[in-house]
CSV table of C-alpha atoms in Angstrom, one decimal:
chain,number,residue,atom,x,y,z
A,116,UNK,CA,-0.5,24.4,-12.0
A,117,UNK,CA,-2.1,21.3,-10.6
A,118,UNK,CA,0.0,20.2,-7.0
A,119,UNK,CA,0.3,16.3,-6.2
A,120,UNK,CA,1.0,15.3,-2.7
A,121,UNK,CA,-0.1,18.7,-1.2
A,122,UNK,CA,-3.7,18.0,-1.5
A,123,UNK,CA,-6.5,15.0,-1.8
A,124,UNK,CA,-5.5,12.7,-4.3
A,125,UNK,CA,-7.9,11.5,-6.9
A,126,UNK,CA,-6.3,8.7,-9.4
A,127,UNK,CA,-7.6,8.1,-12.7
A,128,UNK,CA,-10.4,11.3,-12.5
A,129,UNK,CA,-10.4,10.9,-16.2
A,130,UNK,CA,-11.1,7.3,-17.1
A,131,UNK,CA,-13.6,6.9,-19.8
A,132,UNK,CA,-17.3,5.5,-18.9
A,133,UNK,CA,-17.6,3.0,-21.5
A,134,UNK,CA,-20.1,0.4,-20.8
A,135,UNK,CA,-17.4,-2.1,-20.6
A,136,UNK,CA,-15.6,-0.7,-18.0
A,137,UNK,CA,-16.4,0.3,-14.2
A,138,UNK,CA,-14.8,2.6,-11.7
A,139,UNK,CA,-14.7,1.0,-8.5
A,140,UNK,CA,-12.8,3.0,-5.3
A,141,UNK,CA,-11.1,0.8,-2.9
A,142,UNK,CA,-10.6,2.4,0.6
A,143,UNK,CA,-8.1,1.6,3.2
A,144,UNK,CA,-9.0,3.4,6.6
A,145,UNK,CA,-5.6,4.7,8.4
A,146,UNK,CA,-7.7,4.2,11.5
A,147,UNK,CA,-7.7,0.3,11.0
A,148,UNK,CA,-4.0,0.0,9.1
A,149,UNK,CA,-3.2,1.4,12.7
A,150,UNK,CA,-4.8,-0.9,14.1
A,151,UNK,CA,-3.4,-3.6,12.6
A,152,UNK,CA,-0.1,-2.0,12.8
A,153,UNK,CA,0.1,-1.3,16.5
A,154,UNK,CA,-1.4,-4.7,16.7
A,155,UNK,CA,1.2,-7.0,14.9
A,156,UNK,CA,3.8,-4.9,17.1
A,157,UNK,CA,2.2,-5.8,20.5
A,158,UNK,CA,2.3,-9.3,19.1
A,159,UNK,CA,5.9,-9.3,17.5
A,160,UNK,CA,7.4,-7.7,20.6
A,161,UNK,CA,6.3,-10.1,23.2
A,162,UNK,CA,7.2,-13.2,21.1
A,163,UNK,CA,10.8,-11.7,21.7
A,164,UNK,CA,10.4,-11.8,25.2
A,165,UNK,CA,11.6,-10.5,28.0
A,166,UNK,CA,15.4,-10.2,27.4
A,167,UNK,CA,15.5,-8.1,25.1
A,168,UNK,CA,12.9,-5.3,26.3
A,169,UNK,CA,14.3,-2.6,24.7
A,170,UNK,CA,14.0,-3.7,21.6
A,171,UNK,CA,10.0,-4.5,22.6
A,172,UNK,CA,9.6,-1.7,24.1
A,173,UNK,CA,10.6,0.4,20.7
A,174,UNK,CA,9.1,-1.7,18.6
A,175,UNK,CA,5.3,-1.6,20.7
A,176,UNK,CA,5.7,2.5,20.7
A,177,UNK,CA,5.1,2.0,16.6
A,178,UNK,CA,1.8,3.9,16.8
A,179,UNK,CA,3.3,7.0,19.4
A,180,UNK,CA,3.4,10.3,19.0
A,181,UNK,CA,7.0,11.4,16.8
A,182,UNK,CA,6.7,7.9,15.9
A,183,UNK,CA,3.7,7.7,13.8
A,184,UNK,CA,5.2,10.3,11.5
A,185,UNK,CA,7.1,8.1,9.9
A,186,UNK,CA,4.0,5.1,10.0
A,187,UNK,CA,2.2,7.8,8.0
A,188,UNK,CA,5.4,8.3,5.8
A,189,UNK,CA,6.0,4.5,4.8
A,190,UNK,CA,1.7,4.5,4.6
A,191,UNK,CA,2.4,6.7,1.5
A,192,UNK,CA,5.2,5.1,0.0
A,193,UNK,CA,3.1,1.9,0.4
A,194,UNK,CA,-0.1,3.3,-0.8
A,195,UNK,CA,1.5,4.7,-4.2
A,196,UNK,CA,3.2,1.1,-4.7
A,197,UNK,CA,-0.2,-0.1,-4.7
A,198,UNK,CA,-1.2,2.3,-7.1
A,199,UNK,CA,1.7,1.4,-9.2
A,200,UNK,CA,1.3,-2.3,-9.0
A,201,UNK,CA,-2.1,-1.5,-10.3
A,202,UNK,CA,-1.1,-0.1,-13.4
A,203,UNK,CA,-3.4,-1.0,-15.7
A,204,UNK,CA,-6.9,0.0,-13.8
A,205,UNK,CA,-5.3,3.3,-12.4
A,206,UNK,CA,-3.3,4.9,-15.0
A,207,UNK,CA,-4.0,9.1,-15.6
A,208,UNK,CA,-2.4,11.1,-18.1
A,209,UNK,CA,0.6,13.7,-17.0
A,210,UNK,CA,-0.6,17.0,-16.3
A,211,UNK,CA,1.0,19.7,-18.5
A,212,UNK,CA,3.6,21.9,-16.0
A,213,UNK,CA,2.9,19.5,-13.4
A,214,UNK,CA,4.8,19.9,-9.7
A,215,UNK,CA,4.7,16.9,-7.8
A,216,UNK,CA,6.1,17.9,-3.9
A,217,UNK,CA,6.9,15.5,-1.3
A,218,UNK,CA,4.8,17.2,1.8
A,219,UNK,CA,4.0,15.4,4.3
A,220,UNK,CA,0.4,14.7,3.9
A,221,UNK,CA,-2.2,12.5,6.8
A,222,UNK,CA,-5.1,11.3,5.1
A,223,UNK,CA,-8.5,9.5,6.7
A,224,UNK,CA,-8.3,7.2,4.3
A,225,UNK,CA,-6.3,5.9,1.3
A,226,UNK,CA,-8.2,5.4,-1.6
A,227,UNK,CA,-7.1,3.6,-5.3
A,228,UNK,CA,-10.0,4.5,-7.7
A,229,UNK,CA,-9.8,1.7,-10.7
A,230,UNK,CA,-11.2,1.7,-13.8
A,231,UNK,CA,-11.7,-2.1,-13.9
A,232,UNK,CA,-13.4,-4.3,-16.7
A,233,UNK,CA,-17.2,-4.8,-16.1
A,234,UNK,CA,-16.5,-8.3,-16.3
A,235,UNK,CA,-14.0,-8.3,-13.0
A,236,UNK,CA,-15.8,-10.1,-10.3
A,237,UNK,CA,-16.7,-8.4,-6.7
A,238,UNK,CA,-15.0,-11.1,-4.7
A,239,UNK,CA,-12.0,-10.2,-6.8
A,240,UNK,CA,-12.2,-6.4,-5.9
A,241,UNK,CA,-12.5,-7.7,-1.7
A,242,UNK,CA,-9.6,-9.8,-2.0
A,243,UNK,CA,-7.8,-7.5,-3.9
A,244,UNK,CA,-8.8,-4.8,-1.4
A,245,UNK,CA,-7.4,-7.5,1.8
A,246,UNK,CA,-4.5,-7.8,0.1
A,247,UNK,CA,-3.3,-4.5,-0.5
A,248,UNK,CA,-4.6,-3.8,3.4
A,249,UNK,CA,-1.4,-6.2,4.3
A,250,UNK,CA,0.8,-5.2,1.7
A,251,UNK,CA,0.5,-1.9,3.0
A,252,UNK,CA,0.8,-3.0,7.0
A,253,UNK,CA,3.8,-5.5,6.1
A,254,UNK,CA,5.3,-2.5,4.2
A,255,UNK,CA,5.2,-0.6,7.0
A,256,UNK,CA,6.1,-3.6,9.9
A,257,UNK,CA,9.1,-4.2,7.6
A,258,UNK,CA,10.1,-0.7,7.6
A,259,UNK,CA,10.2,-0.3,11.6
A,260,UNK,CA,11.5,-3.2,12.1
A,261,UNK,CA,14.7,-2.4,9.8
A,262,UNK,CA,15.2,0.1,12.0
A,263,UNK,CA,14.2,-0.8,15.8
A,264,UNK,CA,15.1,-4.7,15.8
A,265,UNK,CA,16.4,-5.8,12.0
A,266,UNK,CA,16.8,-9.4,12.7
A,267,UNK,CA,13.2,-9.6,12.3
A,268,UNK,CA,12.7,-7.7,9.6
A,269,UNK,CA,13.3,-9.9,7.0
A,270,UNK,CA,10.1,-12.5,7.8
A,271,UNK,CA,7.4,-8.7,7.2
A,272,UNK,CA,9.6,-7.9,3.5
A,273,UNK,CA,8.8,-11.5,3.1
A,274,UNK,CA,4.7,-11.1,4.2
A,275,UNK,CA,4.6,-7.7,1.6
A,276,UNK,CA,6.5,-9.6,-1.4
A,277,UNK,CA,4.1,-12.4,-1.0
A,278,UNK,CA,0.9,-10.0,-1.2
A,279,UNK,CA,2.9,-8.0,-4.0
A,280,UNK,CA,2.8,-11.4,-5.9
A,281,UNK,CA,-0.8,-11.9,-5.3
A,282,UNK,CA,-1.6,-8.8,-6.3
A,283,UNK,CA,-0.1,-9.2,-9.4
A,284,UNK,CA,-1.1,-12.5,-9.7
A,285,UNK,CA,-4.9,-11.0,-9.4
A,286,UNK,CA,-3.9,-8.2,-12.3
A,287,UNK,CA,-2.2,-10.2,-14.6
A,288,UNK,CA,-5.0,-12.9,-14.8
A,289,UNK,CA,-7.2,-10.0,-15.5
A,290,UNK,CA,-5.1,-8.2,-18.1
A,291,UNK,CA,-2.9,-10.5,-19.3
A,292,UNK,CA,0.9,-10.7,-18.9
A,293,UNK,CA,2.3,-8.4,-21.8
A,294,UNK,CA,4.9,-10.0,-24.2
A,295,UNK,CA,7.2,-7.2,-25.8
A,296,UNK,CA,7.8,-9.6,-29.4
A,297,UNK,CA,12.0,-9.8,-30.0
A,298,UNK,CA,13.2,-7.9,-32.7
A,299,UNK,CA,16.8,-8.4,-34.2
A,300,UNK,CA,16.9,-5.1,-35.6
């Protein structure tokens, strides 16, 4: 029986080494999407100034002990979107008998491992790699915010939608936007 979300994840282990493809491993540090994080909080809670200091004060405390659980939480959810969104280079076969738990898990690092075409370009794979970094953060902003000031949560769904659309953007130029053809029976 082969556990998911109880121990390191490995995505697409099994992808094929033909010579037209590569597998490339993207890595997003939770030491620097804290960063960021705890950064874009400092900065969003003193643009809302000094009359409303509990909100700022809640909002700044992002990266605090009790708090950061659920930073590490959304950090999940985000980093499996990501996953998703990247389909095509990252898909794995089911497991046979297969239990898929919803511990709580802290990683170093998040990693998406990609079976990409040989053909995909480097500076692709960086900006792709950028991207997801603020996908991820705005996912995250977004989510705290909901709950700690949601007037301004809006503006970080916004910032993740618009690197969601990159994203895909990047994907579908590289694989193509698949047609289902219409059948009328």
């Amino acid at each position: 029986m082969y556990h998911i979300g109880c121990s390191e994840d490995c995505y697409n282990t099994d992808a094929g080494d033909s010579k037209t493809t590569k597998n490339v491993t993207l890595v997003f540090h939770r030491e620097q999407l804290l960063y960021a994080i705890k950064n874009y909080a400092y900065i969003e809670g003193h643009v809302w100034g000094e009359e409303n200091q509990h909100a700022q004060h809640t909002l700044v405390e992002i990266g605090e002990e009790g708090n950061v659980d659920r930073v590490d939480r959304i950090l999940g959810v985000a980093h499996a979107a990501a996953v998703e969104m990247l389909y095509p280079y990252t898909k794995q076969e089911p497991i046979d008998d297969e239990v898929i738990c919803d511990n709580m898990r802290t990683p170093e690092d998040y990693k998406i491992v990609m079976t990409i075409p040989a053909t995909m370009s480097r500076t692709t794979l960086r900006l792709l790699n950028r991207l997801i970094h603020e996908f991820m953060v705005s996912r995250v902003m977004h989510d705290w915010l909901s709950i700690t000031h949601p007037e301004a949560a809006p503006n970080w769904r916004e910032k993740a939608s618009e690197a969601q659309e990159e994203i895909n953007s990047i994907k579908h130029t590289r694989t193509g936007v698949m047609r289902r053809p219409s059948r009328p029976f």
